[in-house]
PDB file of C-alpha atoms in Angstrom:
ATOM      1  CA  UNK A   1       0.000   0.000   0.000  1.00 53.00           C
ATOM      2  CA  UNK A   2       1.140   2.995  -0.872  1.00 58.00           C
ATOM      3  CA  UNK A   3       0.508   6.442   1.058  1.00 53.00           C
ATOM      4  CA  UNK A   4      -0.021   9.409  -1.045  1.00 55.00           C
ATOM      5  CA  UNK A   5       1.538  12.484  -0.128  1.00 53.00           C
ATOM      6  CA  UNK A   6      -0.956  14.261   0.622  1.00 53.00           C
ATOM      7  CA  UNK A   7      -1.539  12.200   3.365  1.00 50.00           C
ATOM      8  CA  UNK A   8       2.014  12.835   4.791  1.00 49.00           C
ATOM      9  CA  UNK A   9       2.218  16.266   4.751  1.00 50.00           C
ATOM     10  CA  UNK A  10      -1.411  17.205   6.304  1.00 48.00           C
ATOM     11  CA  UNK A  11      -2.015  17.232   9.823  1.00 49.00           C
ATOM     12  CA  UNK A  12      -5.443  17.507  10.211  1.00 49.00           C
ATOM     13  CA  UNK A  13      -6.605  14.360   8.612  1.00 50.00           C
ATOM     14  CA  UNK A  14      -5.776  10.720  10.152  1.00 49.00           C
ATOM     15  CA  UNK A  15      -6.311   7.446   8.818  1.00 53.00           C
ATOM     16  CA  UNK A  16      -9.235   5.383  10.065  1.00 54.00           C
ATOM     17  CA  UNK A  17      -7.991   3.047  12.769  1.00 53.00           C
ATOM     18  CA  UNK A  18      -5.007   4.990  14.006  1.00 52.00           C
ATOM     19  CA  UNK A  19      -4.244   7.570  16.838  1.00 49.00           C
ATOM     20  CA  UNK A  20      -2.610  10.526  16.301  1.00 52.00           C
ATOM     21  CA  UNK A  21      -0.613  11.657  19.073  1.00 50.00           C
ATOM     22  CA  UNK A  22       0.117  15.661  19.271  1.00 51.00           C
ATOM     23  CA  UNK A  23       3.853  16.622  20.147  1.00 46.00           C
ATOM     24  CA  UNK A  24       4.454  20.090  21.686  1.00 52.00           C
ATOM     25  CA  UNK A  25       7.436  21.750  22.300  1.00 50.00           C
ATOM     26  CA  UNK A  26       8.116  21.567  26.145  1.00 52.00           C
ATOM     27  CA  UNK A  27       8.273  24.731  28.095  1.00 54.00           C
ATOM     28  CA  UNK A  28      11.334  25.539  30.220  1.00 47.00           C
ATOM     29  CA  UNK A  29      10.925  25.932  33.729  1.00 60.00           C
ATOM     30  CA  UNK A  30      13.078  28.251  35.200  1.00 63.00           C
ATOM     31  CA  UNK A  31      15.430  30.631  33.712  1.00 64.00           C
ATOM     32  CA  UNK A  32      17.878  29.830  30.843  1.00 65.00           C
ATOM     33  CA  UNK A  33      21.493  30.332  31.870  1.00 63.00           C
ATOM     34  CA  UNK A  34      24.473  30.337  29.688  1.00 64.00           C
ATOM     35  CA  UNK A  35      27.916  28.475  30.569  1.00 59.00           C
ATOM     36  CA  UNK A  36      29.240  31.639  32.586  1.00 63.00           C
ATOM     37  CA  UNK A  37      26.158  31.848  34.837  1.00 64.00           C
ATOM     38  CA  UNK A  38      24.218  35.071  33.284  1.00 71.00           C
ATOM     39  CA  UNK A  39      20.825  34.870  33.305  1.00 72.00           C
ATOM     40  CA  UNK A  40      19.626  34.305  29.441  1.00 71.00           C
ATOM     41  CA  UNK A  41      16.300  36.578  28.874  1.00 73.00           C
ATOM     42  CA  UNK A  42      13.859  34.346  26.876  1.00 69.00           C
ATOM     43  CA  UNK A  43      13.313  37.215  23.805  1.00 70.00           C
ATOM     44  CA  UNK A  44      16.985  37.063  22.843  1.00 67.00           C
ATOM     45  CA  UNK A  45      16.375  33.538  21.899  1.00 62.00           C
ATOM     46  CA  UNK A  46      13.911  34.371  19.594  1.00 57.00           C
ATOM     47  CA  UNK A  47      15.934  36.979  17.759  1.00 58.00           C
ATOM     48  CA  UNK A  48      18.487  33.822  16.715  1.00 54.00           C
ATOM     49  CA  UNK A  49      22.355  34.112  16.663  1.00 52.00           C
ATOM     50  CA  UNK A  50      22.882  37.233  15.275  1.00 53.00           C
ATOM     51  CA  UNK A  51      25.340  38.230  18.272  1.00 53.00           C
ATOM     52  CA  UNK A  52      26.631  34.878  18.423  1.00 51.00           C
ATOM     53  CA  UNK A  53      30.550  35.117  18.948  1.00 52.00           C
ATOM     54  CA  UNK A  54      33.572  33.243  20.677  1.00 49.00           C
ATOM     55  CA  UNK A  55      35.323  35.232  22.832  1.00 55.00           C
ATOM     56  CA  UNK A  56      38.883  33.118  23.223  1.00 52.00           C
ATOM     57  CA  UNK A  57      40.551  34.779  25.979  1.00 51.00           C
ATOM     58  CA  UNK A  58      37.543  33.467  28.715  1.00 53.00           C
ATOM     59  CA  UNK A  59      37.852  29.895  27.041  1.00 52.00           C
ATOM     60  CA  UNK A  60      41.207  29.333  27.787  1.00 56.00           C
ATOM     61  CA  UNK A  61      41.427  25.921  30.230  1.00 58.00           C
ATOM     62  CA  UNK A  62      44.828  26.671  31.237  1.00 57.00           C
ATOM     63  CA  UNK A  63      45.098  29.999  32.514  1.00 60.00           C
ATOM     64  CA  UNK A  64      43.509  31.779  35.407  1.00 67.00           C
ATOM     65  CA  UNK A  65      43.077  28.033  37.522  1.00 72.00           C
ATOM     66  CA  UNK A  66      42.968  28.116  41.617  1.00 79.00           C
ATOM     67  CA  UNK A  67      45.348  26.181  43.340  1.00 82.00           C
ATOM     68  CA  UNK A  68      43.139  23.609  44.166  1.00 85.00           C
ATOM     69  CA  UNK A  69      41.815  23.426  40.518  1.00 86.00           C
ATOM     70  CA  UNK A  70      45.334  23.014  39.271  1.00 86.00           C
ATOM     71  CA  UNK A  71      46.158  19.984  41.785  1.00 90.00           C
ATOM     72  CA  UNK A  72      42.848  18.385  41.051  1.00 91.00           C
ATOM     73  CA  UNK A  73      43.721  18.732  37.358  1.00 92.00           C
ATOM     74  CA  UNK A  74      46.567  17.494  37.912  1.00 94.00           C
ATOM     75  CA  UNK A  75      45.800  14.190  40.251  1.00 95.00           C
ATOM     76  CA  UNK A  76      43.189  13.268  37.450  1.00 94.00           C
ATOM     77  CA  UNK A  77      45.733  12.973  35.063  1.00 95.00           C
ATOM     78  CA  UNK A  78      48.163  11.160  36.944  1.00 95.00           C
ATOM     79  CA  UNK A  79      45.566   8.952  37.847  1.00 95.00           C
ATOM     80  CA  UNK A  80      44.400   8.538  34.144  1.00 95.00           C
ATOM     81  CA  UNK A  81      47.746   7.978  33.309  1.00 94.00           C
ATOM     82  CA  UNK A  82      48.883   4.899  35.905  1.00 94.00           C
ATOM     83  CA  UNK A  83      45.937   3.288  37.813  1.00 93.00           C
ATOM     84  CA  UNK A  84      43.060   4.274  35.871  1.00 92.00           C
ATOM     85  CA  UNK A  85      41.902   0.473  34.808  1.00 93.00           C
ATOM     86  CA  UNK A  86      41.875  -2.739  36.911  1.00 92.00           C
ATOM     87  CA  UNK A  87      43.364  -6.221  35.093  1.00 91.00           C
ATOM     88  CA  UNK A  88      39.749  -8.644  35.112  1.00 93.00           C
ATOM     89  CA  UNK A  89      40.143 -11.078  37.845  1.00 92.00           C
ATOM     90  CA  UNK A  90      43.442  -9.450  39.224  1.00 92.00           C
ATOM     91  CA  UNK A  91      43.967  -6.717  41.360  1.00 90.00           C
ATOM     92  CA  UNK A  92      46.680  -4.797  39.044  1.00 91.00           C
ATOM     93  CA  UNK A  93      45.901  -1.657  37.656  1.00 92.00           C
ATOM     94  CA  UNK A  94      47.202   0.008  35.078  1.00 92.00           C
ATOM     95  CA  UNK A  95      46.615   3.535  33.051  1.00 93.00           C
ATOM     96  CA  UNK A  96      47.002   5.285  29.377  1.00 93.00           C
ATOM     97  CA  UNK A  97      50.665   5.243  30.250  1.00 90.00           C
ATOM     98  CA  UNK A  98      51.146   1.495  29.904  1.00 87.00           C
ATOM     99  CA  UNK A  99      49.007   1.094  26.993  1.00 89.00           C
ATOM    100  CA  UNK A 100      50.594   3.770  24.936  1.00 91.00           C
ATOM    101  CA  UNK A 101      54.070   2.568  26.105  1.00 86.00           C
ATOM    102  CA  UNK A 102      53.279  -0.179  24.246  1.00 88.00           C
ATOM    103  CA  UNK A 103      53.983   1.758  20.664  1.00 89.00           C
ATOM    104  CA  UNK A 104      57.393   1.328  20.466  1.00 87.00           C
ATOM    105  CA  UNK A 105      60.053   4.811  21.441  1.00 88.00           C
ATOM    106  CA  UNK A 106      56.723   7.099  20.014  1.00 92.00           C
ATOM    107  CA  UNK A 107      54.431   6.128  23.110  1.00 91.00           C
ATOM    108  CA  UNK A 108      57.090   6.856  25.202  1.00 90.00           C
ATOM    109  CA  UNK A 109      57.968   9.796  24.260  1.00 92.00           C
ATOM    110  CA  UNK A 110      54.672  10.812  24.359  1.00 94.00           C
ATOM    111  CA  UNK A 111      54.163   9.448  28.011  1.00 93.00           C
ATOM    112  CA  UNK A 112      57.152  11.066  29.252  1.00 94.00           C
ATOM    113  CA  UNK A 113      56.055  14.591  27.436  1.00 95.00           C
ATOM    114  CA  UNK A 114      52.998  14.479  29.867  1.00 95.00           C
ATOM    115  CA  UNK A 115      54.673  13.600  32.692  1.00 95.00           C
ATOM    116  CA  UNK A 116      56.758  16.453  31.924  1.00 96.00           C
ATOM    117  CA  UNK A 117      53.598  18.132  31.939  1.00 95.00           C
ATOM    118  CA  UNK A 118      52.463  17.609  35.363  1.00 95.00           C
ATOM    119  CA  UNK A 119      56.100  18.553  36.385  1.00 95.00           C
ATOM    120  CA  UNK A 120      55.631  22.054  34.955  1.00 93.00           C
ATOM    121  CA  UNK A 121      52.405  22.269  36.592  1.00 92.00           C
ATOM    122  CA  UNK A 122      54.037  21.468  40.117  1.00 93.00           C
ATOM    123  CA  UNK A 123      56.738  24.321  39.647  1.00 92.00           C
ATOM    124  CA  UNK A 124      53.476  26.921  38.242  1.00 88.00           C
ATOM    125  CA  UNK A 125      52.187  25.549  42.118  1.00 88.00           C
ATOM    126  CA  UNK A 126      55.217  27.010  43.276  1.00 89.00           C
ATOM    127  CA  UNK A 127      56.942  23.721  44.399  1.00 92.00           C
ATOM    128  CA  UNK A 128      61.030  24.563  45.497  1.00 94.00           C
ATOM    129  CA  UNK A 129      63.763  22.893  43.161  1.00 95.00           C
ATOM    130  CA  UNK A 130      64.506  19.783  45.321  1.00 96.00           C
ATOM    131  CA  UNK A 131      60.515  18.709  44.795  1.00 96.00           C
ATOM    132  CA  UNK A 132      60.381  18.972  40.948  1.00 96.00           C
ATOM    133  CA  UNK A 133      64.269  17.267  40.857  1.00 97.00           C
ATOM    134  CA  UNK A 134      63.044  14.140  42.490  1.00 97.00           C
ATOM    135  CA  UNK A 135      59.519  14.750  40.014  1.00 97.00           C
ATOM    136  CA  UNK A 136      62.069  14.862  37.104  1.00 97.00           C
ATOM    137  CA  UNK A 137      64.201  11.787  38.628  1.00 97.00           C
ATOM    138  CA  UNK A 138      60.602   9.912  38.531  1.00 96.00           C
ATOM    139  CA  UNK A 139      59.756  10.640  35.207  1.00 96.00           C
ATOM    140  CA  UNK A 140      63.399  10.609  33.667  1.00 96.00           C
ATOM    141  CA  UNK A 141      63.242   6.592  35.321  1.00 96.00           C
ATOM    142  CA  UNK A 142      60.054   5.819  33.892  1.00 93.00           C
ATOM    143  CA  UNK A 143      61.026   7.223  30.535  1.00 92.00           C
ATOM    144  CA  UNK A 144      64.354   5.612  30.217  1.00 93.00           C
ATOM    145  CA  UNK A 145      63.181   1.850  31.063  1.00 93.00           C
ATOM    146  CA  UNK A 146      60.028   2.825  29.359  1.00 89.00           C
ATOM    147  CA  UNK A 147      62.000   2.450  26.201  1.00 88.00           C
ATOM    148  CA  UNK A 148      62.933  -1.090  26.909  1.00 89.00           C
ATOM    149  CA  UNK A 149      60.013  -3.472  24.887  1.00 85.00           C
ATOM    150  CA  UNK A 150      58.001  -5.516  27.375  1.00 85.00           C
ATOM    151  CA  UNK A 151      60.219  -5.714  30.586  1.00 89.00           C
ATOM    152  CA  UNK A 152      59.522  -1.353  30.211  1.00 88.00           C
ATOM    153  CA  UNK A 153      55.937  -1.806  29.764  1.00 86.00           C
ATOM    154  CA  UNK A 154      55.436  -3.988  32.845  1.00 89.00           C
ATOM    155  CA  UNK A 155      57.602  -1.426  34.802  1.00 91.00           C
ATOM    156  CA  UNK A 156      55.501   1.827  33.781  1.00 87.00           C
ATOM    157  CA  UNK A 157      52.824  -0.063  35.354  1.00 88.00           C
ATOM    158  CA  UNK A 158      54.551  -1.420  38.463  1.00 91.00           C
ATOM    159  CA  UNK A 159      56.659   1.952  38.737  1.00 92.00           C
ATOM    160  CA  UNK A 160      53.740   4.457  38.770  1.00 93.00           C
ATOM    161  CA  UNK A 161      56.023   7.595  38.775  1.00 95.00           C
ATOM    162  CA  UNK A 162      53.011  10.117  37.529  1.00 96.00           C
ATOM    163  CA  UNK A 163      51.018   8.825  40.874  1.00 96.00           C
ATOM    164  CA  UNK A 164      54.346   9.092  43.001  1.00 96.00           C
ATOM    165  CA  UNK A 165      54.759  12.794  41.645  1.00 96.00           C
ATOM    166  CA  UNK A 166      51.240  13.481  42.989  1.00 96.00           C
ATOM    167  CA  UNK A 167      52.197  12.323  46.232  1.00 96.00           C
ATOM    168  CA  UNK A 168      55.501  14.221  46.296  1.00 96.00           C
ATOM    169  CA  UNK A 169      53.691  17.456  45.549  1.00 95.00           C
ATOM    170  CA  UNK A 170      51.035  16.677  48.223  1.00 95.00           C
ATOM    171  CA  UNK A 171      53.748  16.196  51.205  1.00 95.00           C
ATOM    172  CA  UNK A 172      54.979  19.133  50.076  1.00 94.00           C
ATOM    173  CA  UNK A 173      51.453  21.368  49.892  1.00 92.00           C
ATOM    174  CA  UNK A 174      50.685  20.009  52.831  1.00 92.00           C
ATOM    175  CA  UNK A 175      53.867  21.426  55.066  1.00 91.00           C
ATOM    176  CA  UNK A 176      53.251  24.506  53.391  1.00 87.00           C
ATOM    177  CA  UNK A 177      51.200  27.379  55.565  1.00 73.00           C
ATOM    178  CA  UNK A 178      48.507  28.562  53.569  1.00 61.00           C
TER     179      UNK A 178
END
């Protein structure tokens, strides 16, 4: 059976037999607010994007952080990076640092480029020079046997340096008067 079009595009007539269920738009309750927390009046909506614009300097995720934002930025990472997964049946984990190792001298590099990263992120925190030397002793270790194939892989994984950084930075933060 075919359906003409007729019958497609009209709304008002319906086939004998069959409901015809009426969809309206849903109603916002509340005010609309944009991603900065202004209040978004209802009648600008209407109008369209005609002052829609990027303004790149707010957007930046890297500048203007707290303190607290920056450690919790930078825990998350380390944490993605060496214990974010659990081995099924074992109780090993294991993170994106492992896994990537596993591309031969590229994944390490790029491994070690992060955890060179959170380094530079510890010294922004103001950490002293004998902090971020034993940071950069970690991650200089866990880049250099990185390199090794296998026997490195199973030591990014055992060795954990991104997770021991965290902890180095936190004994430090936390003898620190705020």
């Amino acid at each position: 059976m075919i359906m003409p079009n007729d019958d497609i595009a009209s709304r008002s007539r319906s086939r004998p037999g069959t409901s015809r269920a009426t969809f309206t738009r849903p109603e916002a309750h509340g005010p609309i607010i944009d991603q900065e927390g202004r209040e978004i009046p209802p009648e600008s909506l209407e109008e369209g994007f005609r002052e829609f614009s990027f303004e790149f300097s707010s957007a930046n995720p890297f500048g203007n952080l707290t303190r607290e934002q920056r450690l919790a930025r930078i825990e998350v990472i380390a944490r993605l990076l060496d214990i974010a997964f659990v081995v099924p049946g074992t109780n090993i984990r294991y993170g994106i640092d492992g896994l990537i190792g596993l591309i031969p001298v590229v994944g390490d590099v790029i491994t070690t480029a992060i955890s060179l990263w959170l380094v530079r992120e510890a010294r922004a925190l103001g950490a002293p020079w004998h902090v971020t030397a034993r940071m950069l002793g970690n991650v200089a270790v866990d880049g250099v046997v990185g390199l090794v194939p296998f026997a490195g892989d199973a030591f990014d994984v055992m060795f954990r340096a991104n997770v021991r950084n965290v902890r180095l930075l936190q004994r430090w933060l936390d003898k620190q008067e705020r």
